[in-house]
Structure formats: structure tokens, C-alpha cells
mmCIF file with all atom_site columns, C-alpha atoms and ligand atoms in Angstrom:
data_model
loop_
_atom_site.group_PDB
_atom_site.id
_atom_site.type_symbol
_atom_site.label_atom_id
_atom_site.label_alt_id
_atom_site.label_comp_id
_atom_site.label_asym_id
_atom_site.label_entity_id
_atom_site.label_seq_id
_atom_site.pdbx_PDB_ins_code
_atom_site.Cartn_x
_atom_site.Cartn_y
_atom_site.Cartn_z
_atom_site.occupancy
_atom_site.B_iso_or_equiv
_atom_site.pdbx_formal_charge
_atom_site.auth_seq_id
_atom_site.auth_comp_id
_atom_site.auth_asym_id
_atom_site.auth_atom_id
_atom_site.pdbx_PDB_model_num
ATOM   1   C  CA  . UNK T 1 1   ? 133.434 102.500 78.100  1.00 0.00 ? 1   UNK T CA  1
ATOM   2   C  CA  . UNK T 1 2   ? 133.201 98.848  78.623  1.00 0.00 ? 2   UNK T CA  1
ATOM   3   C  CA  . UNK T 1 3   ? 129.715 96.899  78.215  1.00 0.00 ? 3   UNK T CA  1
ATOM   4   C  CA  . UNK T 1 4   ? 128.024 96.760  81.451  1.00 0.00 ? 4   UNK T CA  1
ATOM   5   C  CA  . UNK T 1 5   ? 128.944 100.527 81.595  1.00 0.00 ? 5   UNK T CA  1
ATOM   6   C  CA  . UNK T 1 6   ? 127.523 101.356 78.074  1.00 0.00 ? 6   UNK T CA  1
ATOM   7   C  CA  . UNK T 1 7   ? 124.344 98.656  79.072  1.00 0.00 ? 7   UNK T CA  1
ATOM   8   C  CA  . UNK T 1 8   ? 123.636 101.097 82.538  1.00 0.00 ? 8   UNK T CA  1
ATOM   9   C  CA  . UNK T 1 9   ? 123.768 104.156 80.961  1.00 0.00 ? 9   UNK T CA  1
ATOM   10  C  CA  . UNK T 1 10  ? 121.089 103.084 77.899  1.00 0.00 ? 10  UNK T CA  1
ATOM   11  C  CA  . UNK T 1 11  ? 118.721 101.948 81.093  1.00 0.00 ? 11  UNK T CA  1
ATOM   12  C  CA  . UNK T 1 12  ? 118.664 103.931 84.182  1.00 0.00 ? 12  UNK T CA  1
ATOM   13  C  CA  . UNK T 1 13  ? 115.700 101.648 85.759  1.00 0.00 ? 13  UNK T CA  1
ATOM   14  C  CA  . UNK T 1 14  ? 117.402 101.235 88.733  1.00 0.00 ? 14  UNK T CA  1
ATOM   15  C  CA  . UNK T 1 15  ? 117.351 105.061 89.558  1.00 0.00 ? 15  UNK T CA  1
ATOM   16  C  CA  . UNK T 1 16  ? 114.574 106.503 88.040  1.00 0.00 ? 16  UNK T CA  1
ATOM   17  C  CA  . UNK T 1 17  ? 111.512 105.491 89.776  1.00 0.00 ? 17  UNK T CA  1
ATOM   18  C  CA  . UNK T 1 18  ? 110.625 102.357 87.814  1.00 0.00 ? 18  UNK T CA  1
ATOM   19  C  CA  . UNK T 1 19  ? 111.987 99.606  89.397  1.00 0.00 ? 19  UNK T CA  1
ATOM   20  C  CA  . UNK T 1 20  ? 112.709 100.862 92.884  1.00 0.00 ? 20  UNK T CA  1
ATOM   21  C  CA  . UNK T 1 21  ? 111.029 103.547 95.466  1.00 0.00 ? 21  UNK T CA  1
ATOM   22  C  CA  . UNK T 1 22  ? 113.566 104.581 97.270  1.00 0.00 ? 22  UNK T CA  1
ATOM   23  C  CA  . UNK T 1 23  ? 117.370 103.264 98.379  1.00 0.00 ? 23  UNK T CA  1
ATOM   24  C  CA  . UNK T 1 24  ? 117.954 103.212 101.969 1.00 0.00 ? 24  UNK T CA  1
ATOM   25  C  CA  . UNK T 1 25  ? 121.944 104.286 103.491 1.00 0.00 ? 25  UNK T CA  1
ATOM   26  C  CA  . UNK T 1 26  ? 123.683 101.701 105.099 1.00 0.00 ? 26  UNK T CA  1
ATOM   27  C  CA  . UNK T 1 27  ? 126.258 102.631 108.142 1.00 0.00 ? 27  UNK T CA  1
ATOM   28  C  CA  . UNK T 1 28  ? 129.103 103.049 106.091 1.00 0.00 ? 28  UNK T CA  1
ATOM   29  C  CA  . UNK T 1 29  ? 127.424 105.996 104.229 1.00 0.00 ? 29  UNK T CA  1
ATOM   30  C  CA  . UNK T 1 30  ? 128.137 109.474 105.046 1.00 0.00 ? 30  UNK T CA  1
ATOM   31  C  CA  . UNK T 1 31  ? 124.429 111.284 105.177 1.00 0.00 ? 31  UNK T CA  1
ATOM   32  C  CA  . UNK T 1 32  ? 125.352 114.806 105.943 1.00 0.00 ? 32  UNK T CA  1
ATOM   33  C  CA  . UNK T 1 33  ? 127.611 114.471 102.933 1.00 0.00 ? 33  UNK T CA  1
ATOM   34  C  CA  . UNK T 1 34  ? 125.306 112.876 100.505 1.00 0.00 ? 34  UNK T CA  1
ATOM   35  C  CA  . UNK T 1 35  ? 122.994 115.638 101.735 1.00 0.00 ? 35  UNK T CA  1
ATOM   36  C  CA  . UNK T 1 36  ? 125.222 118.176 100.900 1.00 0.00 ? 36  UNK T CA  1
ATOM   37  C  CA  . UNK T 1 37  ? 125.338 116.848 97.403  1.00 0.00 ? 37  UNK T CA  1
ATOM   38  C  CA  . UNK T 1 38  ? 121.764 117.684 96.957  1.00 0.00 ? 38  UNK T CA  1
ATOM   39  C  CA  . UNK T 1 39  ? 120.267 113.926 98.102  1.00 0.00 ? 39  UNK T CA  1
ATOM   40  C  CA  . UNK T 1 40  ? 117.361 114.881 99.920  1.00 0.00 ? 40  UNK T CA  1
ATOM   41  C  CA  . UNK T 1 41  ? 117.933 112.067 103.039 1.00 0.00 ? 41  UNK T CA  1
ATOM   42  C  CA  . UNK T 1 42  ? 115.450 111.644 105.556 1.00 0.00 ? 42  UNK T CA  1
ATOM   43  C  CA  . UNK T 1 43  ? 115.736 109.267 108.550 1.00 0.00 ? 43  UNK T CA  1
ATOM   44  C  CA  . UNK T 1 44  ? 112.404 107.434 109.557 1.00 0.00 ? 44  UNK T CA  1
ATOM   45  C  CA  . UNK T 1 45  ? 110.973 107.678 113.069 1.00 0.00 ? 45  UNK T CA  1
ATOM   46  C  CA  . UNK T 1 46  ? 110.974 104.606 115.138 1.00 0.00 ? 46  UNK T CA  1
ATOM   47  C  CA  . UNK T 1 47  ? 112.901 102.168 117.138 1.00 0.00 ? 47  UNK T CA  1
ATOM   48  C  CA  . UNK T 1 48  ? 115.526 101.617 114.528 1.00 0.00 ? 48  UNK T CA  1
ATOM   49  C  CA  . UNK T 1 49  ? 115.841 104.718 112.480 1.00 0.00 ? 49  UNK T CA  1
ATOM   50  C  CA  . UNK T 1 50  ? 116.090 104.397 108.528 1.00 0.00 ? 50  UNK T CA  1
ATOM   51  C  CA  . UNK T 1 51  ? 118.216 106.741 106.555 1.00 0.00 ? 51  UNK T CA  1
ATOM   52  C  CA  . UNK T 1 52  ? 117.144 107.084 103.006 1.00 0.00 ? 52  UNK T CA  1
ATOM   53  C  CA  . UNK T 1 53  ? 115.934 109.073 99.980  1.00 0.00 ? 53  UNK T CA  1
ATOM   54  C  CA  . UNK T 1 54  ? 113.453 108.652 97.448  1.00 0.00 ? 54  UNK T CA  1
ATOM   55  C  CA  . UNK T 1 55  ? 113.382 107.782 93.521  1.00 0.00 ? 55  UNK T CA  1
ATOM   56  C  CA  . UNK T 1 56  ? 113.171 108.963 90.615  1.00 0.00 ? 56  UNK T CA  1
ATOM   57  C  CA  . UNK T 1 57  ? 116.560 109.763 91.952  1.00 0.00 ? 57  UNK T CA  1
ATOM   58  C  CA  . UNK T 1 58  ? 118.010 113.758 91.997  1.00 0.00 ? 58  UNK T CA  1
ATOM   59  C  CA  . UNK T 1 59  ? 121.362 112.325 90.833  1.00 0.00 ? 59  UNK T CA  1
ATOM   60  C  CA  . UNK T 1 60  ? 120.343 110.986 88.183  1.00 0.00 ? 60  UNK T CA  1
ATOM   61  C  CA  . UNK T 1 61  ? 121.317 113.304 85.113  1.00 0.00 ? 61  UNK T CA  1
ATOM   62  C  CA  . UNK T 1 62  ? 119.429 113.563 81.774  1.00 0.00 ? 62  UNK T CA  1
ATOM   63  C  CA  . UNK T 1 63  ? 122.653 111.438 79.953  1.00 0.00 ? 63  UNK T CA  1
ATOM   64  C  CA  . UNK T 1 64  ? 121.402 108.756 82.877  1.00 0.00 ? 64  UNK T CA  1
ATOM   65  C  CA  . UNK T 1 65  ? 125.362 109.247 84.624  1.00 0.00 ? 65  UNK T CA  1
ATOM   66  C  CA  . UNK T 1 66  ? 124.603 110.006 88.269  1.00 0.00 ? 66  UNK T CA  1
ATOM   67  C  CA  . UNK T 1 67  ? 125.628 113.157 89.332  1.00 0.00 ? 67  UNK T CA  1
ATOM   68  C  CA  . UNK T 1 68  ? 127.469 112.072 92.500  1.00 0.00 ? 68  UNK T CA  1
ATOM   69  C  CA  . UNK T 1 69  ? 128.642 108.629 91.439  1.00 0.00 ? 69  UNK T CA  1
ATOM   70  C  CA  . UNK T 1 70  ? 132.488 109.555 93.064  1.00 0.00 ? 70  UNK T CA  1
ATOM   71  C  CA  . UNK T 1 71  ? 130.643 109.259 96.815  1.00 0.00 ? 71  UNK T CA  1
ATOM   72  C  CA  . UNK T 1 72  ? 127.111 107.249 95.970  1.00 0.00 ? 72  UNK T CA  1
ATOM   73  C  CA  . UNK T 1 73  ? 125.958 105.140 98.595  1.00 0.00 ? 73  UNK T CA  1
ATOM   74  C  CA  . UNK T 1 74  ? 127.061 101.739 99.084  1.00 0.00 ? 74  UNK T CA  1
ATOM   75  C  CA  . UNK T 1 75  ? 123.783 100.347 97.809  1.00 0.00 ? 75  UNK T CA  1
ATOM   76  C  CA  . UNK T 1 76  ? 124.436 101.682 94.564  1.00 0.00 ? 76  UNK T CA  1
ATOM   77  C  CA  . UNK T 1 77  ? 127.679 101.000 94.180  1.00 0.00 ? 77  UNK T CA  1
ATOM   78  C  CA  . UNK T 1 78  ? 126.677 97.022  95.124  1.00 0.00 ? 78  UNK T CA  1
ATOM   79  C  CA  . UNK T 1 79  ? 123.739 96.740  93.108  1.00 0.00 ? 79  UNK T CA  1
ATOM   80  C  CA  . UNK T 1 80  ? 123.651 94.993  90.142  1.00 0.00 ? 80  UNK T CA  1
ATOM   81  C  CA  . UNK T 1 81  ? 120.103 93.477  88.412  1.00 0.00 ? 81  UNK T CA  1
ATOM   82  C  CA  . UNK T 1 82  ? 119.307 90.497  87.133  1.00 0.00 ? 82  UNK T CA  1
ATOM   83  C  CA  . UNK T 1 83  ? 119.895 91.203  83.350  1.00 0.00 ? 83  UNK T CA  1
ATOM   84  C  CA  . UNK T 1 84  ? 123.408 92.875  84.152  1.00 0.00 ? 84  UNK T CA  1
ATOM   85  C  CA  . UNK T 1 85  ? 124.301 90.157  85.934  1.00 0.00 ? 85  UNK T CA  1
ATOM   86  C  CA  . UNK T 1 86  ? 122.970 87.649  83.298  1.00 0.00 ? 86  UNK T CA  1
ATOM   87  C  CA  . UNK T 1 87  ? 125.183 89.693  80.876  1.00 0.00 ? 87  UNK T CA  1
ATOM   88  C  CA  . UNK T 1 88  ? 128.524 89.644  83.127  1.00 0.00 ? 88  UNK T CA  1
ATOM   89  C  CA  . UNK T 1 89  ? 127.976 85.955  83.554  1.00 0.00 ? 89  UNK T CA  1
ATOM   90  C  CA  . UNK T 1 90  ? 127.245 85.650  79.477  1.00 0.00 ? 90  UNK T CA  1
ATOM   91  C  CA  . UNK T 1 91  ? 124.069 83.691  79.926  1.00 0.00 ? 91  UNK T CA  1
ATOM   92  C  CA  . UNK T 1 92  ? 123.067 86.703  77.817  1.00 0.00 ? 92  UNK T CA  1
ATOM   93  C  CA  . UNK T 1 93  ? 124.971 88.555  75.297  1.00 0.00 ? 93  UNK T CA  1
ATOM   94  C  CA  . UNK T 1 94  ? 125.396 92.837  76.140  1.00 0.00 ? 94  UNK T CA  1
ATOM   95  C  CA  . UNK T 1 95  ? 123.087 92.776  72.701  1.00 0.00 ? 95  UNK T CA  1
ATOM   96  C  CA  . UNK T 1 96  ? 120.261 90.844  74.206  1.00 0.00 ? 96  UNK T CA  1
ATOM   97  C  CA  . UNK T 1 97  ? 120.741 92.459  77.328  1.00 0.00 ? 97  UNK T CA  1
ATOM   98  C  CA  . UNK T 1 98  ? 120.159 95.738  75.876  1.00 0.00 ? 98  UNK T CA  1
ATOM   99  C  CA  . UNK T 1 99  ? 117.362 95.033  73.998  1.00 0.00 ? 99  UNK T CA  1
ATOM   100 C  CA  . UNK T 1 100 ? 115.591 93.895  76.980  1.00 0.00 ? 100 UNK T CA  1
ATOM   101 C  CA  . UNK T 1 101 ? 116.351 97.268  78.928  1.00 0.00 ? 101 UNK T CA  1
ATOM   102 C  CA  . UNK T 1 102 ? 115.149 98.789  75.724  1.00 0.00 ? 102 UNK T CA  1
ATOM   103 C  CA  . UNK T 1 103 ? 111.808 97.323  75.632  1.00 0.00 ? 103 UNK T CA  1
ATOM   104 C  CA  . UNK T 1 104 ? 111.772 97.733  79.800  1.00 0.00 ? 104 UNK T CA  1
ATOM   105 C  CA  . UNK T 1 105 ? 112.253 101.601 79.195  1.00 0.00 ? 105 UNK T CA  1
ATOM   106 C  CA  . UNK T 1 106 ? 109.435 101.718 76.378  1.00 0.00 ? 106 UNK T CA  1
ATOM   107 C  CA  . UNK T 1 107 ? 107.151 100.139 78.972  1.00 0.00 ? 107 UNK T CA  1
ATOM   108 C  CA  . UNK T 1 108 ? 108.359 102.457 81.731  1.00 0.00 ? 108 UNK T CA  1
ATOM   109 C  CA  . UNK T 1 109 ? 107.261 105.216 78.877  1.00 0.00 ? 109 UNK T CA  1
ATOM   110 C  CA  . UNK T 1 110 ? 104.604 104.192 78.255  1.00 0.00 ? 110 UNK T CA  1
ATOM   111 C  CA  . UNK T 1 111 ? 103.099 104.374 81.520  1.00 0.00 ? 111 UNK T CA  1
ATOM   112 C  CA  . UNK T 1 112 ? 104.735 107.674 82.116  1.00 0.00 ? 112 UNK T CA  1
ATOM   113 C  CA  . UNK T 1 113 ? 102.376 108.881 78.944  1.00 0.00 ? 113 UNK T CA  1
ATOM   114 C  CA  . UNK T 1 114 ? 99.289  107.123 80.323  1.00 0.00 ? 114 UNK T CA  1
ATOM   115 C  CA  . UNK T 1 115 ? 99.878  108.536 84.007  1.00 0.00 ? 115 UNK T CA  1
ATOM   116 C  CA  . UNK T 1 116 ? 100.354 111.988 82.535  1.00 0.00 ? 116 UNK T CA  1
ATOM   117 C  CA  . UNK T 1 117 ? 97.271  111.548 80.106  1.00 0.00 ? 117 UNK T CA  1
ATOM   118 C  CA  . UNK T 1 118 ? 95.227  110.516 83.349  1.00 0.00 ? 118 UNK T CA  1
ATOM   119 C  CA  . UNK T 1 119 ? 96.166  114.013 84.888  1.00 0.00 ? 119 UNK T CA  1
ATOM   120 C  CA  . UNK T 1 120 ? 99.011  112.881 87.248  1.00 0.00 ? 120 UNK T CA  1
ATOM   121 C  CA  . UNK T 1 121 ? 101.873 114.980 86.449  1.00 0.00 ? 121 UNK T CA  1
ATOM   122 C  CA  . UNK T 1 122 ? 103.848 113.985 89.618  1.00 0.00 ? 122 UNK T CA  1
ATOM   123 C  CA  . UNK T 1 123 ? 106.936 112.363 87.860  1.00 0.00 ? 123 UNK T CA  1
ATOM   124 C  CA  . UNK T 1 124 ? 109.508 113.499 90.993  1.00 0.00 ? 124 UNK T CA  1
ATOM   125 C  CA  . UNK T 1 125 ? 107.220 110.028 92.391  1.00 0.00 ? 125 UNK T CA  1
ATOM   126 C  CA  . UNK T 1 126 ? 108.272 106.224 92.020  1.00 0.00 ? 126 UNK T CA  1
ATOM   127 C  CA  . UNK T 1 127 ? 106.399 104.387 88.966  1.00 0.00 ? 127 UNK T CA  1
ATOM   128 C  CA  . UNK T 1 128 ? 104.521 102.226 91.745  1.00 0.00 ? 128 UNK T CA  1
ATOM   129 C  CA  . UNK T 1 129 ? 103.374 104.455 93.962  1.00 0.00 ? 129 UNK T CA  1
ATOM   130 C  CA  . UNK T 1 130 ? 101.921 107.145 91.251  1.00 0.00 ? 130 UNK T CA  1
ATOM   131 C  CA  . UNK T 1 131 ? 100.090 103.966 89.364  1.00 0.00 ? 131 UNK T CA  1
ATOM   132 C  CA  . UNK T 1 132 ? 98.283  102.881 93.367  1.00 0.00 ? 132 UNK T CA  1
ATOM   133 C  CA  . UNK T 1 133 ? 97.373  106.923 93.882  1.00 0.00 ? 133 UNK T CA  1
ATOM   134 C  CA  . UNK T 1 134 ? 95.751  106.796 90.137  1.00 0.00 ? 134 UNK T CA  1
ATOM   135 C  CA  . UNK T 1 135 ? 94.269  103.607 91.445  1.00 0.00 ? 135 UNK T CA  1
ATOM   136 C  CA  . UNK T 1 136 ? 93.128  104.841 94.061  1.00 0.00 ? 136 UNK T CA  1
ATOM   137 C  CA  . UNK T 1 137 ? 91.580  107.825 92.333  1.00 0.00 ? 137 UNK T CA  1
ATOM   138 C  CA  . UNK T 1 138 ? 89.854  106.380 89.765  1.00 0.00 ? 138 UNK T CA  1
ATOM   139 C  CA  . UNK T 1 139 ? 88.310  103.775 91.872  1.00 0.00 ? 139 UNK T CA  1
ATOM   140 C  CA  . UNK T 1 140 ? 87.091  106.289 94.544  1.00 0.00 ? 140 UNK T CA  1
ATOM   141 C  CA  . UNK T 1 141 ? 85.959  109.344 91.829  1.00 0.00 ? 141 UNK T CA  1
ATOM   142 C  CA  . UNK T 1 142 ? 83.869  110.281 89.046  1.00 0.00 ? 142 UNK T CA  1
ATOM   143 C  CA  . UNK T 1 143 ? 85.408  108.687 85.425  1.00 0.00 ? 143 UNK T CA  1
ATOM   144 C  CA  . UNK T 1 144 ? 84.372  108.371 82.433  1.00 0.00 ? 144 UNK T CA  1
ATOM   145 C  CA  . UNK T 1 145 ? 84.114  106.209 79.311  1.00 0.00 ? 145 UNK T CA  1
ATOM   146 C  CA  . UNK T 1 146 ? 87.632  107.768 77.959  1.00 0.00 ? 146 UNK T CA  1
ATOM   147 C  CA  . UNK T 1 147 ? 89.432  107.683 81.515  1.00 0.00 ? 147 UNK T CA  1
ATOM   148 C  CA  . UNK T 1 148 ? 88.209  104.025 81.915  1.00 0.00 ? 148 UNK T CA  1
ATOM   149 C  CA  . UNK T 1 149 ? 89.667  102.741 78.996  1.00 0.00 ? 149 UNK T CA  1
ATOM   150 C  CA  . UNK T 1 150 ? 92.962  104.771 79.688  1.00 0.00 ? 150 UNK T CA  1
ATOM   151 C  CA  . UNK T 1 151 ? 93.372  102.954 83.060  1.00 0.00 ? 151 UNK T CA  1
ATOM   152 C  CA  . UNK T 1 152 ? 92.757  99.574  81.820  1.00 0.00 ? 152 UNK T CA  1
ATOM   153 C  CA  . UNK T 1 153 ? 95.915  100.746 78.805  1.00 0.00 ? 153 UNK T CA  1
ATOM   154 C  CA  . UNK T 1 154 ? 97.590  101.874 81.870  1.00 0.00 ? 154 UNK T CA  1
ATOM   155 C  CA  . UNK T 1 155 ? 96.661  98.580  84.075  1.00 0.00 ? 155 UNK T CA  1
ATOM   156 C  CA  . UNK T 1 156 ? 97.905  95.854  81.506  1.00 0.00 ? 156 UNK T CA  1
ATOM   157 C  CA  . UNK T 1 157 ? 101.462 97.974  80.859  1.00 0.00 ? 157 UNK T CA  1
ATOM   158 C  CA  . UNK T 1 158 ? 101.843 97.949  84.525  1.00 0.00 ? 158 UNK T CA  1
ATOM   159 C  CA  . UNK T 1 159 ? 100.934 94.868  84.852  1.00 0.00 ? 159 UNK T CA  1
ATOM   160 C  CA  . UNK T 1 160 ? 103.939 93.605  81.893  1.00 0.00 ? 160 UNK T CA  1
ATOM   161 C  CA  . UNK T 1 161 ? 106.392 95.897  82.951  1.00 0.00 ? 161 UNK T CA  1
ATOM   162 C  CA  . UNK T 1 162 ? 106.253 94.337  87.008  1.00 0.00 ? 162 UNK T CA  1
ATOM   163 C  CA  . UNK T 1 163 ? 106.418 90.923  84.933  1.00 0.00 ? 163 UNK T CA  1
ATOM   164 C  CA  . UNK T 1 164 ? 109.713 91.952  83.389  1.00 0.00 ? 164 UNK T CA  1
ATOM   165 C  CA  . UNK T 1 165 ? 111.194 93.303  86.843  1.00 0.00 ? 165 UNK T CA  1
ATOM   166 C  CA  . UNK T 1 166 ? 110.376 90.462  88.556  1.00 0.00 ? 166 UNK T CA  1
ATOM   167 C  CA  . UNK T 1 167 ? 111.167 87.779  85.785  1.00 0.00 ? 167 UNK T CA  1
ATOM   168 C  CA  . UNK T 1 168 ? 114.388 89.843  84.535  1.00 0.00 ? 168 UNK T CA  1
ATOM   169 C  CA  . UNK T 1 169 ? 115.601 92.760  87.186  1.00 0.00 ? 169 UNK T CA  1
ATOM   170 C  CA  . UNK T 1 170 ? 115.095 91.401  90.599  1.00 0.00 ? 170 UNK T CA  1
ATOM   171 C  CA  . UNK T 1 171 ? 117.186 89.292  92.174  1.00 0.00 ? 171 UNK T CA  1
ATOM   172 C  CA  . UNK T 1 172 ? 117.327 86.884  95.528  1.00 0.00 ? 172 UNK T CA  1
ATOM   173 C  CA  . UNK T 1 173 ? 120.192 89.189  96.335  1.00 0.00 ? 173 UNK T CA  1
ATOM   174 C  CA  . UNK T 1 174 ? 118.446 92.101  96.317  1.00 0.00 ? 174 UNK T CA  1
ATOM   175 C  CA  . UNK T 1 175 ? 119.899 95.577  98.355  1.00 0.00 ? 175 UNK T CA  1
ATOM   176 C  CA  . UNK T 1 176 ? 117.930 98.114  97.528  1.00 0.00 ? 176 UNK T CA  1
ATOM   177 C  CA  . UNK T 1 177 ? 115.180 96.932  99.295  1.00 0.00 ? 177 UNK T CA  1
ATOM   178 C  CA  . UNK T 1 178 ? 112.167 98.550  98.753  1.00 0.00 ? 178 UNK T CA  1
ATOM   179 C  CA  . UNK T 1 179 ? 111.068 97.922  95.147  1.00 0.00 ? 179 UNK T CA  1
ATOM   180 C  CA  . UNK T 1 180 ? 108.519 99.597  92.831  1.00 0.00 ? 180 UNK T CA  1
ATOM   181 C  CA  . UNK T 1 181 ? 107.041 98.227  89.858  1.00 0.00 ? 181 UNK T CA  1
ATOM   182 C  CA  . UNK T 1 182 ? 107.584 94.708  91.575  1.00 0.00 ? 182 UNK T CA  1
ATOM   183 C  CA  . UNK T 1 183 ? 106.080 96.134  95.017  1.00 0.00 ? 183 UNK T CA  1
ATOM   184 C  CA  . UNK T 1 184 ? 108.149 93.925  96.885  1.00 0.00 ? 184 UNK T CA  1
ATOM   185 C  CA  . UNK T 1 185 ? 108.530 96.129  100.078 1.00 0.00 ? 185 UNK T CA  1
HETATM 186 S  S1  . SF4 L 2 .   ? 118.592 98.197  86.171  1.00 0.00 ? 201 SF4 L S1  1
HETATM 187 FE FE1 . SF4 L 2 .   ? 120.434 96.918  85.750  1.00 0.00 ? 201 SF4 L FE1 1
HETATM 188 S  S2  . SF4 L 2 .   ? 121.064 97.406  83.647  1.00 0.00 ? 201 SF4 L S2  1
HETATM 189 FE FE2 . SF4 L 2 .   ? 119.669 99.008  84.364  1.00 0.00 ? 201 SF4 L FE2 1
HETATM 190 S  S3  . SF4 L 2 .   ? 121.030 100.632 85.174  1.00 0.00 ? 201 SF4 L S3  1
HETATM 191 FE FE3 . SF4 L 2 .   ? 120.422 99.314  86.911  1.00 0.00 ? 201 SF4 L FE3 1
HETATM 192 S  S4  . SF4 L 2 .   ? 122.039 97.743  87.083  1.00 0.00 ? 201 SF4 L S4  1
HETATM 193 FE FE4 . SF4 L 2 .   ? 122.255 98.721  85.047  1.00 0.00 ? 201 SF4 L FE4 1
HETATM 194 S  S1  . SF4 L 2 .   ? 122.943 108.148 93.859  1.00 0.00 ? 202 SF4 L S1  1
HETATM 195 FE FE1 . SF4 L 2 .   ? 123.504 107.748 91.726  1.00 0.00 ? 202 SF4 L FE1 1
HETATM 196 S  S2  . SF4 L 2 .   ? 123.605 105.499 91.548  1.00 0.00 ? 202 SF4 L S2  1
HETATM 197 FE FE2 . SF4 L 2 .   ? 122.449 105.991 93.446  1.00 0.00 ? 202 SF4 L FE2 1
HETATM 198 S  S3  . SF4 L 2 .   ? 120.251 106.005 92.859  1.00 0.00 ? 202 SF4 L S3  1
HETATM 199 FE FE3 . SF4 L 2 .   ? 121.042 108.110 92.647  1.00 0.00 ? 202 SF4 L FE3 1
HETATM 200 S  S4  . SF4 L 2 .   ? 121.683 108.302 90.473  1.00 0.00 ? 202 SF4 L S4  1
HETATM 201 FE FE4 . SF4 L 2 .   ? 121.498 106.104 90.974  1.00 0.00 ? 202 SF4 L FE4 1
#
């Protein structure tokens, strides 16, 4: 396994919900096929219909390999983030590099735990969206003292772990479009 391979498979980010919502198929992709696979595709209604399927990805397999990684989409098999890239240039060592993904995925964790804690057990969701319903929630119902001081735990680890994928993960280049922690779309 060479490094950027062993550095992807300690991080996952880019398919699990945390740093992107969902990754949309470009023409060259075969939809019924990734379909078959078990990618649940859906094309969006409008003038110029969007083909695409949501994260925390269904490929994505507990060892973080993806599941159909012989015939992924060509947005996957392009994309490469910020600290990879930084790594394949060697403006970063693999070491440093994985460190950073470390900490990243200990964030990511952490609001996981809070987000579960707060009663949203929806983890098939992106990170971003389940942390704007919770929002949304919390603002609009009845809290209390407990609850309150859970969202503002759950506030300032969203709030570093968007600071990482924007400082670190994102870049101008950016193909899968429609980003989560960062809420770039
Ligand atoms: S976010 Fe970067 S380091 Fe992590 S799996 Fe994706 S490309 Fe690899
Ligand atoms: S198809 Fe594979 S590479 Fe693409 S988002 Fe899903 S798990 Fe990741």
C-alpha cells in the first residue's frame, strides 16, 4: 500500500458525511450501473437534471475501502483534498498529513457523540445538514439548561472542524461540489 493509499483509508472524510453532502455523476458515469451496485442515485427535477447520491456514502465499508471502487464515479476517482495533495506535493510529510486527518476524524466524532447525545440519531445524514436540523430544533423548541450547554459543545466543534475543511480539505479545484461541514453549496 503506498502512502496516499494508507493516508485515505485512516480518513474517510471525503465519503462519510463530514466534509461533503452528496457527489453529483458527471456524463461519463454509468447511473443504472452504479445503481445496481446499491448507490441510491436520484436525478433532480428541473431544466438541467442532476444525477447524484447522498453521503455518508453506502460504499463506504467499515475498513473505510469503498465497496465499488472498480466502477466509482469519476468524481471520486478525481478528487483529491487539500492535505493529500499537500502530502503528494511534500509540502507536508504522509506523518503530518495523517495526524491532521486524525485530529479531523476526532472532531468529526465528536460531533457525532454530541448530535447523538442531543437525540438525533440520523447518522445515514451529512455532518452539515444534521448540525442545521439540531439548529433548527433547538432554536424553535423547548430546551433546557443541560441541552443548552450541549449545543454550545456541539456549536464550537462544528465551528473548528468547518475551520479545518476549509483551511486544510477544500480546495479551488474542488469537484465534488456540494460541501458539508464547509457549507459551500
Ligand atoms: S479527505 Fe483527503 S485524505 Fe481523506 S480520504 Fe478524502 S482524499 Fe483521502
Ligand atoms: S463511491 Fe466510493 S469513493 Fe465514491 S463517495 Fe462512495 S465510498 Fe467514496
Amino acid at each position: 500500500m503506498n502512502p496516499s493509499e494508507k493516508l485515505c483509508l485512516a480518513c474517510g472524510l471525503c465519503c462519510d458525511g463530514t466534509l461533503f453532502d452528496l457527489v453529483k455523476l458527471e456524463g461519463g458515469d454509468d447511473a443504472a450501473k452504479l445503481k445496481a451496485l446499491g448507490l441510491p442515485v436520484t436525478v433532480s427535477r428541473g431544466k438541467t437534471p442532476i444525477a447524484r447520491f447522498p453521503q455518508p456514502c453506502s460504499a463506504l465499508c467499515e475498513d473505510r475501502t469503498c465497496r465499488v471502487y472498480a466502477d466509482r464515479p469519476w468524481q471520486c476517482r478525481v478528487f483529491e483534498c487539500g492535505v493529500l495533495k499537500n502530502a503528494k506535493a511534500g509540502r507536508v510529510t504522509f506523518a503530518a498529513a495523517l495526524r491532521l486527518v486524525q485530529k479531523s476524524r476526532r472532531l468529526a466524532d465528536k460531533v457525532r457523540r454530541l448530535l447523538r447525545e442531543l437525540g438525533d440519531t440520523e447518522e445515514h445524514r451529512a455532518l452539515g445538514e444534521r448540525f442545521h436540523r439540531m439548529s433548527d430544533r433547538l432554536e424553535f423548541g423547548k430546551t433546557d439548561a443541560d441541552a443548552n450547554a450541549k449545543f454550545a459543545d456541539l456549536s464550537l466543534a462544528m465551528h473548528h472542524l468547518k475551520l479545518q475543511a476549509l483551511n486544510k480539505f477544500y480546495t479551488k479545484t474542488e469537484v465534488k461540489e456540494s460541501a458539508s461541514a464547509g457549507r459551500a453549496d
